[in-house]
XYZ file of C-alpha atoms in Angstrom:
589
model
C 9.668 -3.191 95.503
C 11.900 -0.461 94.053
C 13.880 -2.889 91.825
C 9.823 -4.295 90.789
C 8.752 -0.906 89.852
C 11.972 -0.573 87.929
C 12.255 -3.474 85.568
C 8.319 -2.370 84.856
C 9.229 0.769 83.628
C 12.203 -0.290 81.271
C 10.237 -3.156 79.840
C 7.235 -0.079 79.446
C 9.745 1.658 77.419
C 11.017 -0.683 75.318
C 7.564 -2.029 74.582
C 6.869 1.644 73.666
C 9.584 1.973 71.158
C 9.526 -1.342 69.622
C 5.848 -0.577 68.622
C 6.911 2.935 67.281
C 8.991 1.140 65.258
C 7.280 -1.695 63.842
C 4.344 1.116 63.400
C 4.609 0.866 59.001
C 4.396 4.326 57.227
C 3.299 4.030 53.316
C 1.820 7.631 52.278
C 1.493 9.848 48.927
C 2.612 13.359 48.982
C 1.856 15.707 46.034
C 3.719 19.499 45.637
C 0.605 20.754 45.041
C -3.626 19.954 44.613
C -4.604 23.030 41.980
C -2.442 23.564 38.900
C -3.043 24.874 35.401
C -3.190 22.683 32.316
C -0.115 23.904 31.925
C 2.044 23.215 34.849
C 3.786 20.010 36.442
C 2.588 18.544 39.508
C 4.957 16.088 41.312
C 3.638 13.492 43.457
C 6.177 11.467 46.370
C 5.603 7.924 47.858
C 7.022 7.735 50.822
C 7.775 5.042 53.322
C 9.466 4.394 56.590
C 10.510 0.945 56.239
C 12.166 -0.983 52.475
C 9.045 -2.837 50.900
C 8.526 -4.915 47.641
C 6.322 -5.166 44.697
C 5.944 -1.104 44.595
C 2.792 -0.490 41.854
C 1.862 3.039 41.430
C -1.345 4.018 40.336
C -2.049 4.368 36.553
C -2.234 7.870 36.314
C -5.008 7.576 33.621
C -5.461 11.331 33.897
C -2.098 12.795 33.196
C 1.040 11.965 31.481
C 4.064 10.891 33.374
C 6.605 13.450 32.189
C 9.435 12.158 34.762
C 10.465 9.041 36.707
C 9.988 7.187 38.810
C 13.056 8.533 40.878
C 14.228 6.646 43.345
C 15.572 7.849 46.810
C 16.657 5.724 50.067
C 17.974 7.330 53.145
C 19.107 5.267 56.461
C 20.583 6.918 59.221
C 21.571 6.351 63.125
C 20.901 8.891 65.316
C 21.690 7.853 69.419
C 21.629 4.724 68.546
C 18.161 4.788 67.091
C 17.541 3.911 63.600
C 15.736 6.691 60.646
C 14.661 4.867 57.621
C 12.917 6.557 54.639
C 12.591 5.580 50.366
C 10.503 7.797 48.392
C 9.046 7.104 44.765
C 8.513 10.250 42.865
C 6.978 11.100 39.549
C 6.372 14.415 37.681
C 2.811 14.621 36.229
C 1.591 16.738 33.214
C -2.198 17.166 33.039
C -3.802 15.666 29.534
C -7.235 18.756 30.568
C -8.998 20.712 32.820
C -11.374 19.311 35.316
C -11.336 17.520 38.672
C -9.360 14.054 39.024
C -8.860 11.566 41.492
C -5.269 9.768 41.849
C -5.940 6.463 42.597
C -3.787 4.143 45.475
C -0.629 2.713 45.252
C 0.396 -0.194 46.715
C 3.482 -2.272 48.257
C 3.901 -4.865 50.161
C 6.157 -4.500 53.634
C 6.838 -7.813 55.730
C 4.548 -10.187 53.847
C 1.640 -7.551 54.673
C -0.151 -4.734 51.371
C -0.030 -1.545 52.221
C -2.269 1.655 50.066
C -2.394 5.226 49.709
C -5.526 7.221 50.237
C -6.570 8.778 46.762
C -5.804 12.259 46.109
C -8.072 14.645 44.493
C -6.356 17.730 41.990
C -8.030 20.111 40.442
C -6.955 21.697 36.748
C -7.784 24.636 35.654
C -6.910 26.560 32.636
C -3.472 27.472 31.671
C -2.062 30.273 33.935
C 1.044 32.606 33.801
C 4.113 30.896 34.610
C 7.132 33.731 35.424
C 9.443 33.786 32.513
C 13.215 33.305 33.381
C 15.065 33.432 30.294
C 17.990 31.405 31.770
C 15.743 28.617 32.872
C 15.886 25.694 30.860
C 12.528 24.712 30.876
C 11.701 28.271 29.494
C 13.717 27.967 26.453
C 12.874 24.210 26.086
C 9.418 25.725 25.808
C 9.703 28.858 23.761
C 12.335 27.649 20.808
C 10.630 24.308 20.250
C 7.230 24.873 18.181
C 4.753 22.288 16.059
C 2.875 24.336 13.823
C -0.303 22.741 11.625
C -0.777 24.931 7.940
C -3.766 24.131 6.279
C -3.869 25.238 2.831
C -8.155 26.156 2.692
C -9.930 26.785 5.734
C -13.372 26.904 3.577
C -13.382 24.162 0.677
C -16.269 22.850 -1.363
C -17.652 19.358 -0.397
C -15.082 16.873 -1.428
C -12.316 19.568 -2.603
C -8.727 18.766 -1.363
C -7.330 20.736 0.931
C -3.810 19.743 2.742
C -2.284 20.139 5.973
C 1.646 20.221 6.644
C 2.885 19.877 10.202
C 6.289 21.653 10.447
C 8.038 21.460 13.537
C 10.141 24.363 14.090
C 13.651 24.640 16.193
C 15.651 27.795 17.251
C 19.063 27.737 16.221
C 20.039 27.585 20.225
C 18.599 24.431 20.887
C 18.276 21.037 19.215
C 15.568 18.244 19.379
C 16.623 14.140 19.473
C 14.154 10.993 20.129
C 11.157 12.489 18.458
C 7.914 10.300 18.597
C 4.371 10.629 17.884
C 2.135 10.135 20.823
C -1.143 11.536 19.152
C -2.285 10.909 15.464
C -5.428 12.916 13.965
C -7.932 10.421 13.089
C -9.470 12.620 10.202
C -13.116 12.109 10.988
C -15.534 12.858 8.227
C -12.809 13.182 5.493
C -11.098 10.650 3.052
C -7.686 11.537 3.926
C -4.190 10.198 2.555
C -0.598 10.698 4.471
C 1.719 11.881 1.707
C 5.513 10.026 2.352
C 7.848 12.875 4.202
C 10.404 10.300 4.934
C 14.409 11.963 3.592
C 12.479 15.713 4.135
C 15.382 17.883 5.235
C 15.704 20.345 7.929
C 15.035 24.071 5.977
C 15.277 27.514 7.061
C 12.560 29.440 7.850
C 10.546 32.252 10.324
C 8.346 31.425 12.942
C 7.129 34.828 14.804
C 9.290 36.860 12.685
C 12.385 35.518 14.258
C 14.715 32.627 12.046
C 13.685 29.079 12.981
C 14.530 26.024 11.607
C 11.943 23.419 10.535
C 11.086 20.054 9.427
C 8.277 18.855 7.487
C 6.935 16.122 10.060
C 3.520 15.008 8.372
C 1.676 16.308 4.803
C -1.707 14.927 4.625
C -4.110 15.229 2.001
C -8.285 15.676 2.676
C -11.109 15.320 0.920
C -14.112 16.603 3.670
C -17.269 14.214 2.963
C -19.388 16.488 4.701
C -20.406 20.361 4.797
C -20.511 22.769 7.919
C -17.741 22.833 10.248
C -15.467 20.421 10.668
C -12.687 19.851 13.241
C -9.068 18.762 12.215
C -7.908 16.976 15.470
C -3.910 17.850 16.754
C -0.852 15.934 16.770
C 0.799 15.523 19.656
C 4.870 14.528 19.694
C 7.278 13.798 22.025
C 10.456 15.209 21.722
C 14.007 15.676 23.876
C 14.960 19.247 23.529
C 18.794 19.900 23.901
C 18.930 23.392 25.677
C 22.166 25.357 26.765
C 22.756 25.808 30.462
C 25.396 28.744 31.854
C 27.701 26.412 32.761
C 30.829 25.605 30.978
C 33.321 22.626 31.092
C 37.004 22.800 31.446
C 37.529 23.675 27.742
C 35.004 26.605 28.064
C 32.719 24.651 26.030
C 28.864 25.272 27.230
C 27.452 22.736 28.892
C 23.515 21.320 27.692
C 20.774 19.702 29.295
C 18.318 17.123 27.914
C 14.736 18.167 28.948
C 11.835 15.613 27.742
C 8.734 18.129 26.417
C 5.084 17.343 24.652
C 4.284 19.504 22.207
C 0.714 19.755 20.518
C -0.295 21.468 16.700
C -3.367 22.916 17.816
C -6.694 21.906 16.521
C -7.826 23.588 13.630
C -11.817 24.002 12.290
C -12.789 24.292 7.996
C -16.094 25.330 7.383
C -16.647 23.272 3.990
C -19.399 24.724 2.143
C -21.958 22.844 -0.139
C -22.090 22.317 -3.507
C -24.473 25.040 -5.164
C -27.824 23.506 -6.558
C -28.254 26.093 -9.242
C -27.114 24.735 -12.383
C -26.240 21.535 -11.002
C -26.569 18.777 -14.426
C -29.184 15.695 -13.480
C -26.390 13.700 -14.844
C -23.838 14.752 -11.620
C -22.351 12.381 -9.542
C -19.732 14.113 -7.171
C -16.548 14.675 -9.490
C -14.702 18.003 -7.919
C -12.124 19.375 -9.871
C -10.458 19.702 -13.184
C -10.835 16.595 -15.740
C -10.953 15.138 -19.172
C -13.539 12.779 -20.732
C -13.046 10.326 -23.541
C -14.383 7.113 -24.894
C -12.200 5.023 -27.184
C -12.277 1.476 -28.894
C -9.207 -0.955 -30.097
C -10.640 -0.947 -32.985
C -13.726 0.123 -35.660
C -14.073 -2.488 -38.252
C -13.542 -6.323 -37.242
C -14.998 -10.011 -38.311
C -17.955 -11.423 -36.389
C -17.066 -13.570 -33.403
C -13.591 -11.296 -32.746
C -13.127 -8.990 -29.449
C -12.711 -5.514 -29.036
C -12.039 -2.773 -26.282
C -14.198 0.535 -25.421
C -12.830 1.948 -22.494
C -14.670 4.906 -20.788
C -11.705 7.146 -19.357
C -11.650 10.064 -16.521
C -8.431 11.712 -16.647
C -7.265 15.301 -14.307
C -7.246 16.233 -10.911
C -9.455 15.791 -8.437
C -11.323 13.230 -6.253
C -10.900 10.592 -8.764
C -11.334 8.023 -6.169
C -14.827 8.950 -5.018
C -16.671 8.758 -8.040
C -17.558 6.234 -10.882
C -16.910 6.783 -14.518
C -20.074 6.802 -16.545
C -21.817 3.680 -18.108
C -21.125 2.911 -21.569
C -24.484 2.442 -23.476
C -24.363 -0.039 -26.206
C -26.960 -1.940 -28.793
C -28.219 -4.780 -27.456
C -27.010 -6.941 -30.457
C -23.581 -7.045 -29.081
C -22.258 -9.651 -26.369
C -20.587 -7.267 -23.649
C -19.036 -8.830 -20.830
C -18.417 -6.838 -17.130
C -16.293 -4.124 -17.148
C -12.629 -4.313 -15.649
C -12.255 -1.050 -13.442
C -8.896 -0.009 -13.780
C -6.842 2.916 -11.332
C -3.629 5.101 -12.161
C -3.968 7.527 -9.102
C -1.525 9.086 -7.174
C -1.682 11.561 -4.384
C 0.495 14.629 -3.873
C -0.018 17.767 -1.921
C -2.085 19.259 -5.170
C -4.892 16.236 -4.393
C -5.331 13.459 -6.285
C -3.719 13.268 -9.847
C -4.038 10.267 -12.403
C -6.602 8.495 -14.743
C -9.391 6.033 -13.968
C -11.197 4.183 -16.463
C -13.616 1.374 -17.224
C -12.508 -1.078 -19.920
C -15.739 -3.236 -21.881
C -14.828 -6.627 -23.774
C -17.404 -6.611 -26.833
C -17.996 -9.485 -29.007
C -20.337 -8.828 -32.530
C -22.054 -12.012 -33.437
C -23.499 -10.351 -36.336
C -22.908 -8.472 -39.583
C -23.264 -4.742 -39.765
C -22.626 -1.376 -38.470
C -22.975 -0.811 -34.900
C -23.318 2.687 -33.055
C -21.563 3.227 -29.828
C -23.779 6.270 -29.140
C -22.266 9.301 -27.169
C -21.968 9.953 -23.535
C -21.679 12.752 -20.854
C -19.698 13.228 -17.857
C -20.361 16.150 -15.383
C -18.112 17.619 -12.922
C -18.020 20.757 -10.576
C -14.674 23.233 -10.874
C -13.895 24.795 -7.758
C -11.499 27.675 -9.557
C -14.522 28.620 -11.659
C -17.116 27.191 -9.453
C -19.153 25.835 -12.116
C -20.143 22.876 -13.255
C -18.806 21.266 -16.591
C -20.363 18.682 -18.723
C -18.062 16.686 -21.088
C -19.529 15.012 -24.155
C -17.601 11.487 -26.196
C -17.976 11.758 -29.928
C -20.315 8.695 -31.085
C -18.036 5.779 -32.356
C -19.752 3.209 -35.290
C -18.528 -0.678 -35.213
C -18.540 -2.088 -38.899
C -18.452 -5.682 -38.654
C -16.984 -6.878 -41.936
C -17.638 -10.718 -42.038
C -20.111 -12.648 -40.175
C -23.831 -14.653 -40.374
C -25.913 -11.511 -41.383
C -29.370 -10.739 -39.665
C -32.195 -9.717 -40.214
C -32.535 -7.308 -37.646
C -29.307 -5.903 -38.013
C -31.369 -2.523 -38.208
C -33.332 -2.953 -35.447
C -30.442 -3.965 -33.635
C -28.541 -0.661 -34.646
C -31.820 1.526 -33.673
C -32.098 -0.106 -30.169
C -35.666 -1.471 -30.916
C -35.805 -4.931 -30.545
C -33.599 -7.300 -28.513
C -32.549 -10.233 -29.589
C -31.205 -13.653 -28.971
C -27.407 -13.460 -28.924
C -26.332 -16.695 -30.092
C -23.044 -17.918 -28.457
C -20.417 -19.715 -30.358
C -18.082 -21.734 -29.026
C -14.638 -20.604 -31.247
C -15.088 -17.141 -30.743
C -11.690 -16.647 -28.837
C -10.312 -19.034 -30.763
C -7.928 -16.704 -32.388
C -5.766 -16.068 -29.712
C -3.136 -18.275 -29.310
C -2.184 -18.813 -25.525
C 0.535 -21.810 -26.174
C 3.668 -21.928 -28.361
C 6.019 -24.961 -28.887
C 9.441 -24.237 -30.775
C 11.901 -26.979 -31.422
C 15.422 -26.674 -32.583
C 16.838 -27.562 -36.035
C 19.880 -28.178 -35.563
C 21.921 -31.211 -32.778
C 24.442 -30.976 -30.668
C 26.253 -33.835 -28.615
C 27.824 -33.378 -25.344
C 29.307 -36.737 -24.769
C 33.730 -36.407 -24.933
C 33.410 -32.463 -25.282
C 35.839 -30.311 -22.856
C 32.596 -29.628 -20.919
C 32.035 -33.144 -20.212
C 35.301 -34.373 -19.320
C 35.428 -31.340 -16.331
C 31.971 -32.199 -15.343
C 33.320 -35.782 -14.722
C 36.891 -35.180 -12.646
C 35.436 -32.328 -10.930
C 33.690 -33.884 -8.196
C 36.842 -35.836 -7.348
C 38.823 -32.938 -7.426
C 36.824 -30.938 -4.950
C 36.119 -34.172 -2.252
C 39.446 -33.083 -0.485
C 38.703 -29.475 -0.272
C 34.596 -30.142 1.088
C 35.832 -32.571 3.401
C 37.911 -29.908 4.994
C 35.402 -27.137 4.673
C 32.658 -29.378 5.932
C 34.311 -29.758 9.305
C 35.241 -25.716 9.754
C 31.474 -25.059 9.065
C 30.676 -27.929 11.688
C 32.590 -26.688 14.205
C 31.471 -22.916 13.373
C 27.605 -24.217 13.210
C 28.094 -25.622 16.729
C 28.508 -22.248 18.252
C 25.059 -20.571 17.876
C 25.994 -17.527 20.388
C 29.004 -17.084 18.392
C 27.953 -17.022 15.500
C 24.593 -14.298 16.448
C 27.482 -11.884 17.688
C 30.402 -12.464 15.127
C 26.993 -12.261 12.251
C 26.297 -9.183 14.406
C 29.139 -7.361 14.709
C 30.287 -7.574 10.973
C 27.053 -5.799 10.058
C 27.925 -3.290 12.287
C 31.469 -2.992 11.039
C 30.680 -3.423 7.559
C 27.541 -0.396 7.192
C 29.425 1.393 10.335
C 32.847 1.387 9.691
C 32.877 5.146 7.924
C 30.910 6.575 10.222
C 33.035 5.127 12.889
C 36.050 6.824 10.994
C 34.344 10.133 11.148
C 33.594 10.502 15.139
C 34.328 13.781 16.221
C 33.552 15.826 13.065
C 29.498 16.103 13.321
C 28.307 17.231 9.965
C 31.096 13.689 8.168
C 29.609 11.471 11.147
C 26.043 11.977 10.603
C 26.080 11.948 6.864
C 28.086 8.845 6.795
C 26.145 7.217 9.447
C 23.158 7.850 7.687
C 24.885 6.104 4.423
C 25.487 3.226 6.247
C 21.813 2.691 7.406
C 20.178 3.441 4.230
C 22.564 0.962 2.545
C 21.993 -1.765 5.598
C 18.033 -1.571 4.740
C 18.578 -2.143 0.681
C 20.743 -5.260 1.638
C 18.800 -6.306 4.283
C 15.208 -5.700 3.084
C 16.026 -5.904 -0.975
C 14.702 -2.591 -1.673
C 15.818 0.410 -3.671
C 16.481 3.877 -2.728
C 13.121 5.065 -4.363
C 11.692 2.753 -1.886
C 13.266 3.811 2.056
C 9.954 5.747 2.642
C 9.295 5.492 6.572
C 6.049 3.756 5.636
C 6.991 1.045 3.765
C 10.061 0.541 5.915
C 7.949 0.153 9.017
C 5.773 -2.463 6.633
C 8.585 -4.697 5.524
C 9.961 -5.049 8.630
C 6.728 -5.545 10.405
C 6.742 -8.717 7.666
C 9.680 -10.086 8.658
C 9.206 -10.029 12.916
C 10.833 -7.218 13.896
C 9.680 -5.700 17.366
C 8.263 -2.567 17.127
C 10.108 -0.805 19.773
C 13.409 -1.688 17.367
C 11.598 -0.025 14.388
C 10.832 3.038 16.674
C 14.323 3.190 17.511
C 15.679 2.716 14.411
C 13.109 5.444 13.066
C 14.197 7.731 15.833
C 17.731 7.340 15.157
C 17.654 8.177 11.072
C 15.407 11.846 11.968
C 18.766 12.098 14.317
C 21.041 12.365 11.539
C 18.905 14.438 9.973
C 18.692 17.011 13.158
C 21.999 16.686 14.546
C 23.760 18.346 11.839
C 22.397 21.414 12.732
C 22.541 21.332 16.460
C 25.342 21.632 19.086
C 25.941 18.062 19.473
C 29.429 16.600 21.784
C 31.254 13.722 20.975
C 30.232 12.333 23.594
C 26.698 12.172 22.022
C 28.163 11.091 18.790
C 29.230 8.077 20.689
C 26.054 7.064 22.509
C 24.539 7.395 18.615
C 26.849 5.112 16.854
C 26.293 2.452 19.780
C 22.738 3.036 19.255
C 23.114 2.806 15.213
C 25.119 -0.334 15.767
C 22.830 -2.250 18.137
C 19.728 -1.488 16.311
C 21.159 -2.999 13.294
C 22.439 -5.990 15.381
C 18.654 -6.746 16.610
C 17.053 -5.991 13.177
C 19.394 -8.593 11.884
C 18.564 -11.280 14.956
C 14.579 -10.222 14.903
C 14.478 -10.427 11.187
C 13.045 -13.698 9.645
């Protein structure tokens, strides 16, 4: 009965702890549930026992800043078995407000497993204690993006710009820079101007000596009064801050710390365009302009062409208004008017001329007015408005049928039938045959006699190049790394030559890219803007994530010349350099 009681007891206990064990642990853990917008929150999943297909939730209310990190620990302890793997992630809230985190999931033993949801609550930002030793302190306060806009109070459809400079202290250095966050521009006509080759400056930021880059100049136009918001631009960058640790040399030792930095949002109050004095003839022009209408000619036969062109020419929104109509007797044959554009954008607005061009065709003898015109436009400088006024221009038609109501025709009177004649290009001349007048015989010269024993000459030598090329054609992995590597070599080879000396490496390496893109895309150097870079390639296949990389490694070169770099980081960018080129060149149709 003893022995009974016994066995029941140790088959009681082992029952007990086999159930504790098997008993499946999958929970989420966060550091804290209240935080300011402008503090980290980390969140741990943990489990007691190895699972698969881990998939965390999608954190639709914050931005993953860091990880997932990984950590597994199995112990014994008196024989009995501790297992535990966490999943962690560092969260940065995107606003204030009250969120849920959603579950996770993983599957244990062929069974799912979820978290319960966690609620957090953000408020605004709060006081963090400063530690000027900290590295997240001095990732924070020597890394700055700073929006300048050039008006905050512009007249309706009067260009303003805004540069985004991101500044750097001279203690720390910034690599892998990407935009995360575009302004959309709502309610203005807005134009990027090309910063691509802008190089790092010297400036102040706070009164202290920064040094910046021009990331982004943009050009607006605001298409509506009141206030209007300019939205921020958000960037991601990896800011290389000094730690007080050395290495053996005495050298100090960096970190890399990942940061988001944000231009604020900025708000123009654009003011309308005052009604007093305001010509009926007005249709929008803002700025500074010239008027003109000109012909191709004054006297001609009936039945030939001519030109009037109406022409806008100055600075301003010459892209948001039309040119004036040309008025003309209704004797003449006028045909549609080709709209023609020579605009281009800079950080002073819009610069160029715009212009409507009229084909005319006189059927008729006589003298034809082209009577005179206005054009109207509003000068923010002076804030006035202008009106510009063409001179009147008379056609003489020399030769032609003469009508009888030529003067009616000249007064504007009476309309009448334009009669159409079939000829009446028939001056221009749109084919031209020449012939030569003198022979020549190429039968028994020098030329000929090569042209015949060459191809018997060369069978030998194709025969034996035909069979290398076989044999090299056959091996298609070969030849992708061998093609591959020779890039590298070829654009890389002086940068390679200059590792260790930072300011030789960087400008060489640089070299070597810019020259890769003109042989590889057929561009020239007035071309390698990041814009039409990112188009061409786009054209030919190439991933996106390679043109972000290759992007992110050319405003490298640019930065690293004026940070503390190691050669060890040298290194890792030359590898990069080299195997972006090598995908370009596989991607690349």
């Amino acid at each position: 009965m003893i022995k009974l009681i016994k066995h029941i007891s140790l088959l009681i206990i082992l029952l007990a702890t086999s159930i504790m064990f098997a008993q499946v642990k999958f929970e989420a853990k966060v550091s804290k549930n209240r935080l300011g917008v402008n503090e980290r929150l980390r969140i741990d999943f943990e489990m007691n026992q190895d699972g698969d297909n881990f998939n965390p939730p999608d954190f639709s209310d914050f931005r993953v800043v860091g990880g997932p990190n990984q950590s597994v620990s199995n112990s014994w302890i008196n024989g009995v078995r501790s297992y535990h793997k966490t999943y962690s992630y560092f969260l940065a809230p995107k606003q204030q407000g009250n969120f849920t985190i959603s579950q996770a999931s993983i599957s244990i033993d062929g069974e799912t497993y979820k978290t319960t949801p966690i609620k957090i609550t953000v408020t605004s930002a709060i006081d963090i204690p400063k530690d000027p030793n900290d590295p997240d302190y001095l990732a924070e306060e020597t890394v700055h993006l700073v929006a300048e806009v050039s008006k905050t109070n512009p007249y309706l459809n009067e260009a303003i710009t805004v540069v985004y400079k991101l500044y750097v202290s001279p203690s720390t250095g910034v690599e892998d820079s990407r935009e995360i966050s575009s302004p959309r521009y709502n309610d203005f006509w807005s134009q990027n101007i090309d910063s691509q080759g802008q190089r790092v400056q010297v400036g102040t930021f706070n009164g202290e000596e920064y040094r910046f880059l021009v990331w982004r100049k943009t050009v607006l136009y605001p298409q509506k009064t009141g206030k209007l918001d300019i939205e921020p631009l958000s960037i991601d960058v990896t800011v290389i801050v000094p730690t007080n640790r050395r290495d053996i040399f005495g050298n100090v030792l960096t970190k890399k710390i990942k940061r988001t930095i944000t231009a604020g949002n900025k708000t123009i109050n654009v003011r309308p365009l005052p009604e007093t004095g305001k010509p009926i003839d007005f249709t929008g022009a803002v700025g500074n302009f010239d008027f003109k209408v000109s012909t191709t000619k004054t006297q001609l036969d009936a039945s030939e062409s001519l030109q009037a062109t109406v022409e806008v020419t100055g600075n301003g929104n010459l892209k948001l208004f039309n040119v004036p109509k040309l008025t003309l007797p209704s004797s003449l044959e006028v045909y549609e008017p080709e709209h023609n554009e020579n605009v281009k954008t800079d950080l002073a607005g819009m610069q160029g001329r715009i212009a409507d061009t009229y084909t005319i065709v006189p059927q008729y003898k006589g003298k034809y007015p082209i009577p005179s015109i206005s054009f109207s436009y509003f000068d923010p400088k002076t804030e006035t408005y202008k009106t510009l006024n063409s001179s009147e221009i008379v056609i003489d038609v020399l030769e032609g049928p003469a009508s009888g109501s030529v003067a009616n025709a000249n007064s504007g009177s009476i309309k009448q039938q334009v009669v159409l004649n079939k000829d009446q290009f028939a001056f221009i001349k749109t084919q031209t045959n020449f012939s030569s007048t003198t022979s020549s015989y190429f039968f028994k010269t020098p030329l000929f006699w090569s042209a015949l024993l060459l191809p018997f000459l060369a069978i030998p030598l194709a025969i034996v190049i035909r069979r290398k090329k076989a044999d090299r054609d056959a091996d298609v992995y070969g030849n992708r790394i061998r093609m591959a590597d020779k890039l590298a070599k070829k654009y890389l080879s002086n940068a390679k030559k200059a590792l260790g000396k930072k300011e030789e490496f960087y400008i060489a390496m640089e070299k070597a890219l810019h020259n890769y893109l003109k042989a590889k895309l057929h561009i020239e150097t007035s071309d390698l803007s990041k814009d039409k870079i990112t188009e061409l390639l786009l054209e030919r296949g190439v991933e996106t994530a390679t043109m972000t990389d290759f992007n992110n490694i050319m405003l490298n070169c640019d930065l690293a010349r004026y940070t503390p770099i190691t050669a060890v980081t040298m290194q890792e960018d030359y590898e990069k350099a080299a195997k972006t080129i090598s995908l370009i060149d596989k991607q690349a149709r």
